[in-house]
GROMACS .gro file of N, CA and C in nm:
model
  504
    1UNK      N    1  -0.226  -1.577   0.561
    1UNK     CA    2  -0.152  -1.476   0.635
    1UNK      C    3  -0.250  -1.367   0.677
    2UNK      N    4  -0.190  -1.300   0.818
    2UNK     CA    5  -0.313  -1.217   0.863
    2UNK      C    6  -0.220  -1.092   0.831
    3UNK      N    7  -0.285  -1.001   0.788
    3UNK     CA    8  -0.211  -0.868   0.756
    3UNK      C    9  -0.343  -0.735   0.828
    4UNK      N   10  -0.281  -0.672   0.907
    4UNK     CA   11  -0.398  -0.547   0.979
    4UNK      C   12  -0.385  -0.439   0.944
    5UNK      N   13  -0.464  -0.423   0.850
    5UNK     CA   14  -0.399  -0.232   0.794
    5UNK      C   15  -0.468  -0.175   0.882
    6UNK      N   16  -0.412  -0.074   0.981
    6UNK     CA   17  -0.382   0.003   1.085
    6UNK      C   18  -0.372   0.171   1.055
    7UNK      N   19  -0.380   0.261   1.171
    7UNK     CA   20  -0.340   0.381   1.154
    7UNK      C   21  -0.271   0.390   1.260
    8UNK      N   22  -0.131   0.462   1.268
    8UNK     CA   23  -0.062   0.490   1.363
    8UNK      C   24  -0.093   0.568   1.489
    9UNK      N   25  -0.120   0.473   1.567
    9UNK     CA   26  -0.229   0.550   1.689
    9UNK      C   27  -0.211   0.455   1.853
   10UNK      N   28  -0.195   0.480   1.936
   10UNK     CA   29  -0.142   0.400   2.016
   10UNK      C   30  -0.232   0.287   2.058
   11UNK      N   31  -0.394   0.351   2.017
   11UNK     CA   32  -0.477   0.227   2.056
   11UNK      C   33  -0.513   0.127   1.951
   12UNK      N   34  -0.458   0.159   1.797
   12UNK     CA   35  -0.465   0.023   1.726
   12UNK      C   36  -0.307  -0.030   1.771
   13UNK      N   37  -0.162   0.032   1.815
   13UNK     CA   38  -0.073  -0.029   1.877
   13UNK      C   39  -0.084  -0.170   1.935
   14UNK      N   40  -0.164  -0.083   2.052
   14UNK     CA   41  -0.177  -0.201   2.159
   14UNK      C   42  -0.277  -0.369   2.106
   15UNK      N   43  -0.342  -0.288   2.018
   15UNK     CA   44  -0.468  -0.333   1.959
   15UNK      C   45  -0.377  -0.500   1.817
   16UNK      N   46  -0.303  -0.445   1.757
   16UNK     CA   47  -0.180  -0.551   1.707
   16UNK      C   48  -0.117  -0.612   1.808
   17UNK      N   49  -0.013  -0.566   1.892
   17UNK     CA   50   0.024  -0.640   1.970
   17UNK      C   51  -0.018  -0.738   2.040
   18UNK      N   52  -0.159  -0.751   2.072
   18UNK     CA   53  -0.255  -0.807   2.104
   18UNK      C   54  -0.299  -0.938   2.036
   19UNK      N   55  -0.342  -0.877   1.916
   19UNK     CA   56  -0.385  -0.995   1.794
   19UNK      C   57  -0.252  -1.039   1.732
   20UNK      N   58  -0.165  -0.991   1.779
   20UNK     CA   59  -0.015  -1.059   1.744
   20UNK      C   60  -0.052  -1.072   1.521
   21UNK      N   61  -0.098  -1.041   1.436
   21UNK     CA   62  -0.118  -1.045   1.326
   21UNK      C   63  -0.008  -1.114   1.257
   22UNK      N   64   0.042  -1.153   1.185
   22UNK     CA   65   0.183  -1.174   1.064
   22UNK      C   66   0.196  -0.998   1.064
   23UNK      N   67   0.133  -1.005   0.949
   23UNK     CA   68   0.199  -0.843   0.982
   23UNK      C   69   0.097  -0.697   0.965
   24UNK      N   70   0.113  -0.572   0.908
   24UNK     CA   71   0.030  -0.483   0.959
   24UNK      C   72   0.082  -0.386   0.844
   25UNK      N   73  -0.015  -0.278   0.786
   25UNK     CA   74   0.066  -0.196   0.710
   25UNK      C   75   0.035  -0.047   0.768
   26UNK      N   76   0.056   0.022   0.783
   26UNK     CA   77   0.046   0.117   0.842
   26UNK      C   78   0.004   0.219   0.700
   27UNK      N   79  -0.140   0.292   0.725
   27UNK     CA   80  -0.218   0.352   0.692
   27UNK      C   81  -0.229   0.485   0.736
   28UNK      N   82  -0.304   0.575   0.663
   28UNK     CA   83  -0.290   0.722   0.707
   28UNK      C   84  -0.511   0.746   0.737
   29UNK      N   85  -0.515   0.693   0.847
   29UNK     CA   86  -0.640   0.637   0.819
   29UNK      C   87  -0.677   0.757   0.955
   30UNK      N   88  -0.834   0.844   0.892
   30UNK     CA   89  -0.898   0.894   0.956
   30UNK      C   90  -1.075   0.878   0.971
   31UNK      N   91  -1.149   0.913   1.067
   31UNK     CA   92  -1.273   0.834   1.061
   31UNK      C   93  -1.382   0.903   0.993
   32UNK      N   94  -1.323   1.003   0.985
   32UNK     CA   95  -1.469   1.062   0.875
   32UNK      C   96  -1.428   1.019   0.734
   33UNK      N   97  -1.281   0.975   0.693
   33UNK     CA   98  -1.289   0.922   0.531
   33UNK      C   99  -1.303   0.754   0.562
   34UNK      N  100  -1.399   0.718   0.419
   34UNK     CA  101  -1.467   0.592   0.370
   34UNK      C  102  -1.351   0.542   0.316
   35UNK      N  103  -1.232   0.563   0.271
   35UNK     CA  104  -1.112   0.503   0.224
   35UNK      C  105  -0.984   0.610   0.223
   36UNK      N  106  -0.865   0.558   0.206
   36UNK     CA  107  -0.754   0.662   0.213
   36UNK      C  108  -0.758   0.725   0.079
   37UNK      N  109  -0.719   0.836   0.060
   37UNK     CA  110  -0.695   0.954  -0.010
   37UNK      C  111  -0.560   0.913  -0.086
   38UNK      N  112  -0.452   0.895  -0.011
   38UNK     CA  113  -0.351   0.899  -0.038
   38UNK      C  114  -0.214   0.889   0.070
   39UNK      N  115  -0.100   0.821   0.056
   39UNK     CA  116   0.012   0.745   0.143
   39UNK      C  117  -0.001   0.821   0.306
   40UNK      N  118   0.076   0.719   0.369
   40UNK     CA  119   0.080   0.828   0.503
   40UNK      C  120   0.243   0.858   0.474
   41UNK      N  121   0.230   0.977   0.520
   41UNK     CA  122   0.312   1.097   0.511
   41UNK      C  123   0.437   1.061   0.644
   42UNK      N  124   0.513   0.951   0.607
   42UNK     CA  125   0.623   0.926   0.734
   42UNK      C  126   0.738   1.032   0.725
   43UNK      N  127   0.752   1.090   0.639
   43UNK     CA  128   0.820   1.211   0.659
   43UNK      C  129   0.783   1.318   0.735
   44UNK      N  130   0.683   1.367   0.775
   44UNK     CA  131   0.612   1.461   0.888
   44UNK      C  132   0.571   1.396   0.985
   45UNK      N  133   0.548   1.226   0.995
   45UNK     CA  134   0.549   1.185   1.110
   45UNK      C  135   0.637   1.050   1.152
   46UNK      N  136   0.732   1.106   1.103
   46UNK     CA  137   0.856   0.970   1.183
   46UNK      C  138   0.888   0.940   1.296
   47UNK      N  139   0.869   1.011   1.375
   47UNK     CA  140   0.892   0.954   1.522
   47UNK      C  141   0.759   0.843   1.575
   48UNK      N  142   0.627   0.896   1.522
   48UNK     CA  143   0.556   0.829   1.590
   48UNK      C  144   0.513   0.695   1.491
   49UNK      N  145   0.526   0.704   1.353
   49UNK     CA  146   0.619   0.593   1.219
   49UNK      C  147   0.720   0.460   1.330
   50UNK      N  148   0.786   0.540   1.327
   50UNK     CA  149   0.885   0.480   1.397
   50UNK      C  150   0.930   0.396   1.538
   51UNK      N  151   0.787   0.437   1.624
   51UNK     CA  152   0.753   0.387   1.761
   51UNK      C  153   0.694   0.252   1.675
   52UNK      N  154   0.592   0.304   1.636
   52UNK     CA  155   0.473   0.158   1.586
   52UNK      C  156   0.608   0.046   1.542
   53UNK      N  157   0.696   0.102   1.430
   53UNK     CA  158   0.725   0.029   1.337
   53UNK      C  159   0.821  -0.099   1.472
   54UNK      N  160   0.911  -0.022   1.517
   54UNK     CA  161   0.959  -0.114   1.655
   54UNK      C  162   0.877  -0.191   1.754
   55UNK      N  163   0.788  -0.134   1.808
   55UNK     CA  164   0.691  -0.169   1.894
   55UNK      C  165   0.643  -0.342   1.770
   56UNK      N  166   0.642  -0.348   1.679
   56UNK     CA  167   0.592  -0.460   1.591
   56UNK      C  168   0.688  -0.556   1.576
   57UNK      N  169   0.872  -0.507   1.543
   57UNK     CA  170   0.917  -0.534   1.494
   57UNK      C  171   0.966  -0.650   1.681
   58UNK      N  172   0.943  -0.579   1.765
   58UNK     CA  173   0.984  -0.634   1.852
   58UNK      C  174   0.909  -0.794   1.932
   59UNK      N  175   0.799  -0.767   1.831
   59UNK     CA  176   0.729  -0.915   1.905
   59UNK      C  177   0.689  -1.000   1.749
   60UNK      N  178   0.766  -0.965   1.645
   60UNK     CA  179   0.765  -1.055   1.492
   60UNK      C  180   0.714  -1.039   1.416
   61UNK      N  181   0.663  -0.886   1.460
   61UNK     CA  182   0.532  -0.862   1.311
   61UNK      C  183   0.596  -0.786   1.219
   62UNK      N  184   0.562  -0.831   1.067
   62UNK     CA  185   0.642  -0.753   0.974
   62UNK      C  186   0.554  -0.642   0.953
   63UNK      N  187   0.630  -0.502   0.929
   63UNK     CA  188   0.549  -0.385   0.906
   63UNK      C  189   0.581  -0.313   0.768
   64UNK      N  190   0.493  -0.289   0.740
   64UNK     CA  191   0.451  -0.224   0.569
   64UNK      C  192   0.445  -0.130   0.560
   65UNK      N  193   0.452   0.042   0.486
   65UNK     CA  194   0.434   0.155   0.463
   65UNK      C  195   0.370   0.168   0.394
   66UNK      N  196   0.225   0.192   0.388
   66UNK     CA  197   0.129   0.256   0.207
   66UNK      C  198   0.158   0.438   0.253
   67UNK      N  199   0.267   0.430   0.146
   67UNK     CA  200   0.344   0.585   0.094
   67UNK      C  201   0.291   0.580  -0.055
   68UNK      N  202   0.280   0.713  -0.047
   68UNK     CA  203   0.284   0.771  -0.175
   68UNK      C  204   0.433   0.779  -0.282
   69UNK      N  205   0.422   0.724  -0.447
   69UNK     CA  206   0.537   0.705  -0.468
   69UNK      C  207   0.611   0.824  -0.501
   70UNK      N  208   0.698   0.851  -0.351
   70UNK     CA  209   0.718   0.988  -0.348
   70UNK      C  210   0.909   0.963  -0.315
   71UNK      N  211   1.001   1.000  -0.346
   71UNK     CA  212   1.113   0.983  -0.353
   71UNK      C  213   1.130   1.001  -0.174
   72UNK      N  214   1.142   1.105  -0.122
   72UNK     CA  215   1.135   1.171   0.023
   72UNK      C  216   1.097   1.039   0.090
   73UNK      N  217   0.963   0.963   0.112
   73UNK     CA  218   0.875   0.916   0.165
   73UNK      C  219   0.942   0.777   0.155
   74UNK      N  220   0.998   0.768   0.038
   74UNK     CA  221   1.064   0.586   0.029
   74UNK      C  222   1.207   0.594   0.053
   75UNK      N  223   1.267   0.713   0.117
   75UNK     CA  224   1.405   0.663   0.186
   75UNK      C  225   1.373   0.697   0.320
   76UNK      N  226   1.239   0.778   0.344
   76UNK     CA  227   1.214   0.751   0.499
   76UNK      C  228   1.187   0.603   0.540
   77UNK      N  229   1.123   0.530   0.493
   77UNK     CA  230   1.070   0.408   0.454
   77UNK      C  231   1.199   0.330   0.503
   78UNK      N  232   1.265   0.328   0.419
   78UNK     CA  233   1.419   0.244   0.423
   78UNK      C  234   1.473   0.322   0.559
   79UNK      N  235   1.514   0.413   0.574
   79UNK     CA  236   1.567   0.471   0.699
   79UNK      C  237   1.481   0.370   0.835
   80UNK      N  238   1.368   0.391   0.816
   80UNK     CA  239   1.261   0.360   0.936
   80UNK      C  240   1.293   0.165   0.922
   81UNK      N  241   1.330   0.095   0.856
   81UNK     CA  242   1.404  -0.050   0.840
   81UNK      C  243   1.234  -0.075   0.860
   82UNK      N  244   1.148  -0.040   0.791
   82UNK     CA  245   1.023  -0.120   0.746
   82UNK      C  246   1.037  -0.189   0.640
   83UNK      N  247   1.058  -0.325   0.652
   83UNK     CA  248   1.066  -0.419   0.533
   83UNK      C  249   1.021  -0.408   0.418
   84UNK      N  250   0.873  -0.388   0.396
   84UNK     CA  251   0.775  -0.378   0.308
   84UNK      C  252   0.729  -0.180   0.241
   85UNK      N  253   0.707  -0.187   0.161
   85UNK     CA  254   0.645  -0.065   0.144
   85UNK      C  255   0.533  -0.117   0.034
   86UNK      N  256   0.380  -0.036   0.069
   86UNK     CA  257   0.296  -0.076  -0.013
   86UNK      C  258   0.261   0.080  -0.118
   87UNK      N  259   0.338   0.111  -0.233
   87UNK     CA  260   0.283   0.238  -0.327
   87UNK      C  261   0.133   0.224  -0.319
   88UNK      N  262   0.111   0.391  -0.329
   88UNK     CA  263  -0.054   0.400  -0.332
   88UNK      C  264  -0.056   0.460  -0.481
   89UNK      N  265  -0.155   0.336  -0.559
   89UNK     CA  266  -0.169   0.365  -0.654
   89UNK      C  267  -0.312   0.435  -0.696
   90UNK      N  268  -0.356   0.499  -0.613
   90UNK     CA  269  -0.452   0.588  -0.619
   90UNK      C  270  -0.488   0.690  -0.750
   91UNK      N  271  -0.384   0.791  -0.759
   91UNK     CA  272  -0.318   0.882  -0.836
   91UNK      C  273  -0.401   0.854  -1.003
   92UNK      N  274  -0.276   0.726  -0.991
   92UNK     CA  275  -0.268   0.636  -1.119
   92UNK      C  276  -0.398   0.616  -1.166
   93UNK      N  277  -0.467   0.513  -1.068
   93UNK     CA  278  -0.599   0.459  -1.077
   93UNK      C  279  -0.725   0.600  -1.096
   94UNK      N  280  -0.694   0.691  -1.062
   94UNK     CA  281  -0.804   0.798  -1.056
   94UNK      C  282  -0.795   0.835  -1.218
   95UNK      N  283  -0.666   0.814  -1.285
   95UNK     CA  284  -0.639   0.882  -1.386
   95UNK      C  285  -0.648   0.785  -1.499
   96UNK      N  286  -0.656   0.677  -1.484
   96UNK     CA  287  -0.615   0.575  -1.613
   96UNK      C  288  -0.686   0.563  -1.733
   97UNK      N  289  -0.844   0.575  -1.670
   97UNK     CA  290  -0.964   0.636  -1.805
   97UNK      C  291  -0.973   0.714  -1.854
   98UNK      N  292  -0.862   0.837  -1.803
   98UNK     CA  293  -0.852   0.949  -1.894
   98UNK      C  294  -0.780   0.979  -1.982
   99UNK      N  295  -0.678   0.843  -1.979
   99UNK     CA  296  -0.555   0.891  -2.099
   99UNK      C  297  -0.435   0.973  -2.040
  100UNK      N  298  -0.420   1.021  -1.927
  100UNK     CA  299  -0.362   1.083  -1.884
  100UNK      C  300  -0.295   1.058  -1.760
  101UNK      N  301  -0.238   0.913  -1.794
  101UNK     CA  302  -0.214   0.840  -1.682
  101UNK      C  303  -0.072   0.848  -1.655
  102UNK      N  304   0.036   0.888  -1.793
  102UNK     CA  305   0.166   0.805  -1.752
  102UNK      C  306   0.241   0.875  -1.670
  103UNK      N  307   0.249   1.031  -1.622
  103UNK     CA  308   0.335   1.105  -1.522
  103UNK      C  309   0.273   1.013  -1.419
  104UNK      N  310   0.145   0.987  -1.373
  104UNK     CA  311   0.167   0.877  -1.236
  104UNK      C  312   0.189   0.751  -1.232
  105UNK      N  313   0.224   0.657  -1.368
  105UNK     CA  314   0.241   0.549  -1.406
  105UNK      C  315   0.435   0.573  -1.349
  106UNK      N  316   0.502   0.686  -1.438
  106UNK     CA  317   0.602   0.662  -1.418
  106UNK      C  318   0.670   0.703  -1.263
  107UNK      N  319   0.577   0.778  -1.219
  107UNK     CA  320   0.643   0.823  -1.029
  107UNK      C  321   0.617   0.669  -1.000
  108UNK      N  322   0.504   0.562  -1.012
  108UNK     CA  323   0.502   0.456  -0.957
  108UNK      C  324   0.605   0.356  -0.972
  109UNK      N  325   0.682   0.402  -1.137
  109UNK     CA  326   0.790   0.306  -1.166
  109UNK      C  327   0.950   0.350  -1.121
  110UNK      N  328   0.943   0.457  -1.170
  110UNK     CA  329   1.040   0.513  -1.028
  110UNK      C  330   1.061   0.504  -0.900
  111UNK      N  331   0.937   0.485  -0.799
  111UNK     CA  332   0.939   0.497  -0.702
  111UNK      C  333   0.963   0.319  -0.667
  112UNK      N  334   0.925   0.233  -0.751
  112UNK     CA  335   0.950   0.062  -0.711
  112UNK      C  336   1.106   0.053  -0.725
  113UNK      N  337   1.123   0.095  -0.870
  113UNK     CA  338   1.265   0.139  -0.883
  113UNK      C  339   1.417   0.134  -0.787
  114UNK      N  340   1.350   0.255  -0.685
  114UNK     CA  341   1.396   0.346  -0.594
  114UNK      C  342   1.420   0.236  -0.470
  115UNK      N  343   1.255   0.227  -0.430
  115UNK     CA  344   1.279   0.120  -0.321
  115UNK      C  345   1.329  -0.030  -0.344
  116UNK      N  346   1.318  -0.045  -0.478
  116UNK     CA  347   1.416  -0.217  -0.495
  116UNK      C  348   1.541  -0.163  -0.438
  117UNK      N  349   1.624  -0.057  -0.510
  117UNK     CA  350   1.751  -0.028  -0.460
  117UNK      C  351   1.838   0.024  -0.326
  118UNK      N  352   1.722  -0.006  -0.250
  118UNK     CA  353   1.725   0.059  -0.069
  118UNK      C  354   1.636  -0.108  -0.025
  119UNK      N  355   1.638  -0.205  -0.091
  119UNK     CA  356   1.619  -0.359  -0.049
  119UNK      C  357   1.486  -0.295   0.030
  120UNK      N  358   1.396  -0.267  -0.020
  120UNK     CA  359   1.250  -0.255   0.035
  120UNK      C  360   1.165  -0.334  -0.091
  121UNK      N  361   1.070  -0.444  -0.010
  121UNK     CA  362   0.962  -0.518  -0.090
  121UNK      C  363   0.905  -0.460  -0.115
  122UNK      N  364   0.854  -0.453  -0.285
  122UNK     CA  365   0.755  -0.334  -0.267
  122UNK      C  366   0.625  -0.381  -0.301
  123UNK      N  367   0.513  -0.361  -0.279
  123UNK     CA  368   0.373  -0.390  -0.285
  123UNK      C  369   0.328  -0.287  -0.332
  124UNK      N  370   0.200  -0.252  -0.398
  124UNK     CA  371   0.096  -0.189  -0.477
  124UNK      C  372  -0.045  -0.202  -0.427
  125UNK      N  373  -0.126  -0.086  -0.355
  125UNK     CA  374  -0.242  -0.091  -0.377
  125UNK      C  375  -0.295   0.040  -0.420
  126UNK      N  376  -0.456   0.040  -0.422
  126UNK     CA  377  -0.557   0.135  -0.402
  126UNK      C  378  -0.606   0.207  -0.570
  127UNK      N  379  -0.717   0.185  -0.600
  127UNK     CA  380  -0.793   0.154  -0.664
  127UNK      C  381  -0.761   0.065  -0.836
  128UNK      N  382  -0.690  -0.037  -0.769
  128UNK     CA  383  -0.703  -0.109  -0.871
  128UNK      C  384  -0.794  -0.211  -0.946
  129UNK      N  385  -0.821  -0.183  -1.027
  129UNK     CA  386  -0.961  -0.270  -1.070
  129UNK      C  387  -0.903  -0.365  -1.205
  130UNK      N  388  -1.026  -0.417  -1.272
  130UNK     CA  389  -1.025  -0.484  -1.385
  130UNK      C  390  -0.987  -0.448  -1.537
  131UNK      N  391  -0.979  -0.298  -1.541
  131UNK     CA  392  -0.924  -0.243  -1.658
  131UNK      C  393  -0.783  -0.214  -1.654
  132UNK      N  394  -0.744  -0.149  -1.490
  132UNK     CA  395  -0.602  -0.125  -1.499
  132UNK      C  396  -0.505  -0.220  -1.495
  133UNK      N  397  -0.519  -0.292  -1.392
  133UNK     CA  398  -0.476  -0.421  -1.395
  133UNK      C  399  -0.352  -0.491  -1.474
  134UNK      N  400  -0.388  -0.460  -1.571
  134UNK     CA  401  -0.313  -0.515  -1.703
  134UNK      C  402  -0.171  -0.432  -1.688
  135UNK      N  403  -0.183  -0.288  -1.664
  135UNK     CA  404  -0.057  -0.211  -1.691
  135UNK      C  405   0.002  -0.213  -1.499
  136UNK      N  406  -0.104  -0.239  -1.429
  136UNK     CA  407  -0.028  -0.239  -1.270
  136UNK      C  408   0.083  -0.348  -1.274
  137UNK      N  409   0.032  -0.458  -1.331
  137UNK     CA  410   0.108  -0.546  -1.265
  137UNK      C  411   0.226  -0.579  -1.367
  138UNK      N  412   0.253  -0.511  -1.449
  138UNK     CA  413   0.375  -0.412  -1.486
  138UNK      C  414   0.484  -0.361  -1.421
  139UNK      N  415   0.407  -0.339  -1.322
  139UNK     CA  416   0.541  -0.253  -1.217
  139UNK      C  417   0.663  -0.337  -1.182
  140UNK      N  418   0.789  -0.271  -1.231
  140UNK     CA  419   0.887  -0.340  -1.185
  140UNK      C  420   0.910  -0.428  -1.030
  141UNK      N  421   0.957  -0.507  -1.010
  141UNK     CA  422   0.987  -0.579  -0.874
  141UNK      C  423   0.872  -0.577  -0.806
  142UNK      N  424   0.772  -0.581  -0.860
  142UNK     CA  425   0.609  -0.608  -0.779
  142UNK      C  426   0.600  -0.742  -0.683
  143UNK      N  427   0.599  -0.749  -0.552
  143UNK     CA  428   0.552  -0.869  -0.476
  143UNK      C  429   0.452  -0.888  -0.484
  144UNK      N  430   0.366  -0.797  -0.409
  144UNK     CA  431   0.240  -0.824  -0.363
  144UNK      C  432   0.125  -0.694  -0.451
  145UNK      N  433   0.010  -0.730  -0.447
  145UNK     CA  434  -0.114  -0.629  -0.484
  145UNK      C  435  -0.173  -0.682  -0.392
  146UNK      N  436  -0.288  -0.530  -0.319
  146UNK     CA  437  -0.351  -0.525  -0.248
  146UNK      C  438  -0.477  -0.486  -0.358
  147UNK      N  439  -0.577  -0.586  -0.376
  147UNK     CA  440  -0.692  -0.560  -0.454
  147UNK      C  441  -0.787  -0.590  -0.368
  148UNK      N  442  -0.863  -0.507  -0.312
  148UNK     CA  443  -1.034  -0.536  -0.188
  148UNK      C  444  -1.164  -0.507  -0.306
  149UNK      N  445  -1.169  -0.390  -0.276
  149UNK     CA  446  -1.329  -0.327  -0.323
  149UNK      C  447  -1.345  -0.424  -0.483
  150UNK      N  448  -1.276  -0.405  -0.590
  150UNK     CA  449  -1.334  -0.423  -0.722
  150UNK      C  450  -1.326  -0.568  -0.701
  151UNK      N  451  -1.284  -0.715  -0.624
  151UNK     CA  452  -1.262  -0.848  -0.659
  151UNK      C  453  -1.405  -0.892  -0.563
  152UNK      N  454  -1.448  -0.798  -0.453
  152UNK     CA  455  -1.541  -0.804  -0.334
  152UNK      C  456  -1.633  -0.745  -0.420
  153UNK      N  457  -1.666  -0.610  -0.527
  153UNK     CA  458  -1.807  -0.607  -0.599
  153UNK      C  459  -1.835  -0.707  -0.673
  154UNK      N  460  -1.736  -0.765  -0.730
  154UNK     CA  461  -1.744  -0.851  -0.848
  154UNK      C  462  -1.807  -0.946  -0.781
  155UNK      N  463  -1.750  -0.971  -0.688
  155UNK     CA  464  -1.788  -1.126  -0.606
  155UNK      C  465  -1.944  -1.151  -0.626
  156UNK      N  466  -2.000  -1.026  -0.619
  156UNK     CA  467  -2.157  -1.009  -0.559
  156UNK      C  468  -2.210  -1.065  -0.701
  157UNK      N  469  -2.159  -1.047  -0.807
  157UNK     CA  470  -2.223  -1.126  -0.925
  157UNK      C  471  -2.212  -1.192  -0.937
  158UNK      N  472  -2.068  -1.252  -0.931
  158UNK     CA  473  -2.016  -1.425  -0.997
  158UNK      C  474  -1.959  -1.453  -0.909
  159UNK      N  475  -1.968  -1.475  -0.766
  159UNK     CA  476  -1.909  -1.562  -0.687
  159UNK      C  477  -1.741  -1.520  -0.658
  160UNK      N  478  -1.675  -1.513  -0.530
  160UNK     CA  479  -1.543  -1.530  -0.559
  160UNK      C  480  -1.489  -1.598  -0.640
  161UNK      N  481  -1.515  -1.722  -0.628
  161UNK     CA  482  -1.378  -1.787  -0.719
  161UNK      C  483  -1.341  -1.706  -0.834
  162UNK      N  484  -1.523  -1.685  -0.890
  162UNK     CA  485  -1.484  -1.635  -1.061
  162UNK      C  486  -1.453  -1.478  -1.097
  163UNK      N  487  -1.462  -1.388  -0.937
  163UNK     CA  488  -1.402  -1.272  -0.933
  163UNK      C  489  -1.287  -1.289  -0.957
  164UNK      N  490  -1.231  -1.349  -0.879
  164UNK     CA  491  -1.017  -1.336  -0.825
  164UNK      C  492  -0.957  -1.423  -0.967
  165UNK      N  493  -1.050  -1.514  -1.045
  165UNK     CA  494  -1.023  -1.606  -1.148
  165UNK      C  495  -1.011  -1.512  -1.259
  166UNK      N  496  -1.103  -1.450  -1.272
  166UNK     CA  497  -1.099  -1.292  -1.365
  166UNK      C  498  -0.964  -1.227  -1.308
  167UNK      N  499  -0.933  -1.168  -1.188
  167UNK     CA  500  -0.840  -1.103  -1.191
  167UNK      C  501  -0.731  -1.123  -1.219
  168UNK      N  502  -0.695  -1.248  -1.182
  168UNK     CA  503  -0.569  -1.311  -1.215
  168UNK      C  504  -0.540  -1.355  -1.336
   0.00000   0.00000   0.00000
C-alpha cells in the first residue's frame, strides 16, 4: 500500500491527486523542521483540513489525521469524516526514559478511546523505537503503527529483515 504523508497545501494537493496514492495522512509539515513536532492542529485549520480531505475522498484516496491526542482535535477529526486518525506519540516517546511517562501514556489512551467511539481507525506514530514499543502497542483499538527512523537505523546494522524481525 502506498500511503503519502503530506502537508495541507494546494501543491502537494494537486501533487496526490496526481500519484493517485491508496491513501495520504495529512501532516503539519514545515521546511525548516527535520521532522514534526507535534499533530496538525485541524481545529484552527478546518476549512483548508477539509478541502484536502474531500478533494481525496473524491477520487478514492483514504485520508488520515496525525493529531495530537487531544479531545478538541479527534471530534474535529470525526466531524471532518476522515476515516483514519494517526495519534502523535511524540509527547509519550520524548518522555518514556524518564519515568514520567503516564499523563501522556494516558491522553494517548483516552484519546484511542475517544476516537474508537466516533468509529475513527486509529493509528499511532512518532518516535517510537525499541524500548517503548512494548507499552505502545498497548494502546487500545490500535490498527496501524507508523515506525520509520528507529527500524531504518537499525537496518544499517543488521539488515531489514532483522530490524522489523526485532520489532515485531
Amino acid at each position: 500500500r502506498l500511503n503519502l504523508e503530506m502537508a495541507c497545501t494546494e501543491e502537494m494537493t494537486e501533487y496526490a491527486l496526481k500519484l493517485k496514492p491508496d491513501s495520504v495522512c495529512l501532516v503539519p509539515e514545515k521546511r525548516e523542521e527535520v521532522t514534526t513536532e507535534g499533530g496538525l492542529d485541524i481545529v484552527k485549520n478546518f476549512e483548508r483540513v477539509a478541502n484536502v480531505v474531500r478533494s481525496m475522498k473524491s477520487v478514492g484516496i483514504t485520508t488520515s489525521l496525525f493529531i495530537d491526542p487531544d479531545v478538541d482535535q479527534i471530534k474535529a477529526a470525526a466531524e471532518l469524516e476522515a476515516p483514519w486518525i494517526e495519534l502523535h506519540t511524540g509527547a509519550f516517546s520524548n518522555r518514556y526514559h524518564t519515568g514520567h511517562w503516564q499523563e501522556e501514556w494516558n491522553n494517548l489512551k483516552l484519546g484511542a478511546e475517544l476516537a474508537h467511539s466516533l468509529n475513527l481507525i486509529v493509528n499511532a506514530g512518532h518516535g517510537i523505537n525499541y524500548d517503548n514499543i512494548k507499552q505502545v502497542k498497548q494502546l487500545p483499538y490500535l490498527n496501524e503503527l507508523n515506525i520509520g527512523h528507529s527500524i531504518v537505523s537499525q537496518s544499517l546494522f543488521s539488515g531489514v529483515q532483522a530490524a522489523v524481525k526485532r520489532m515485531l
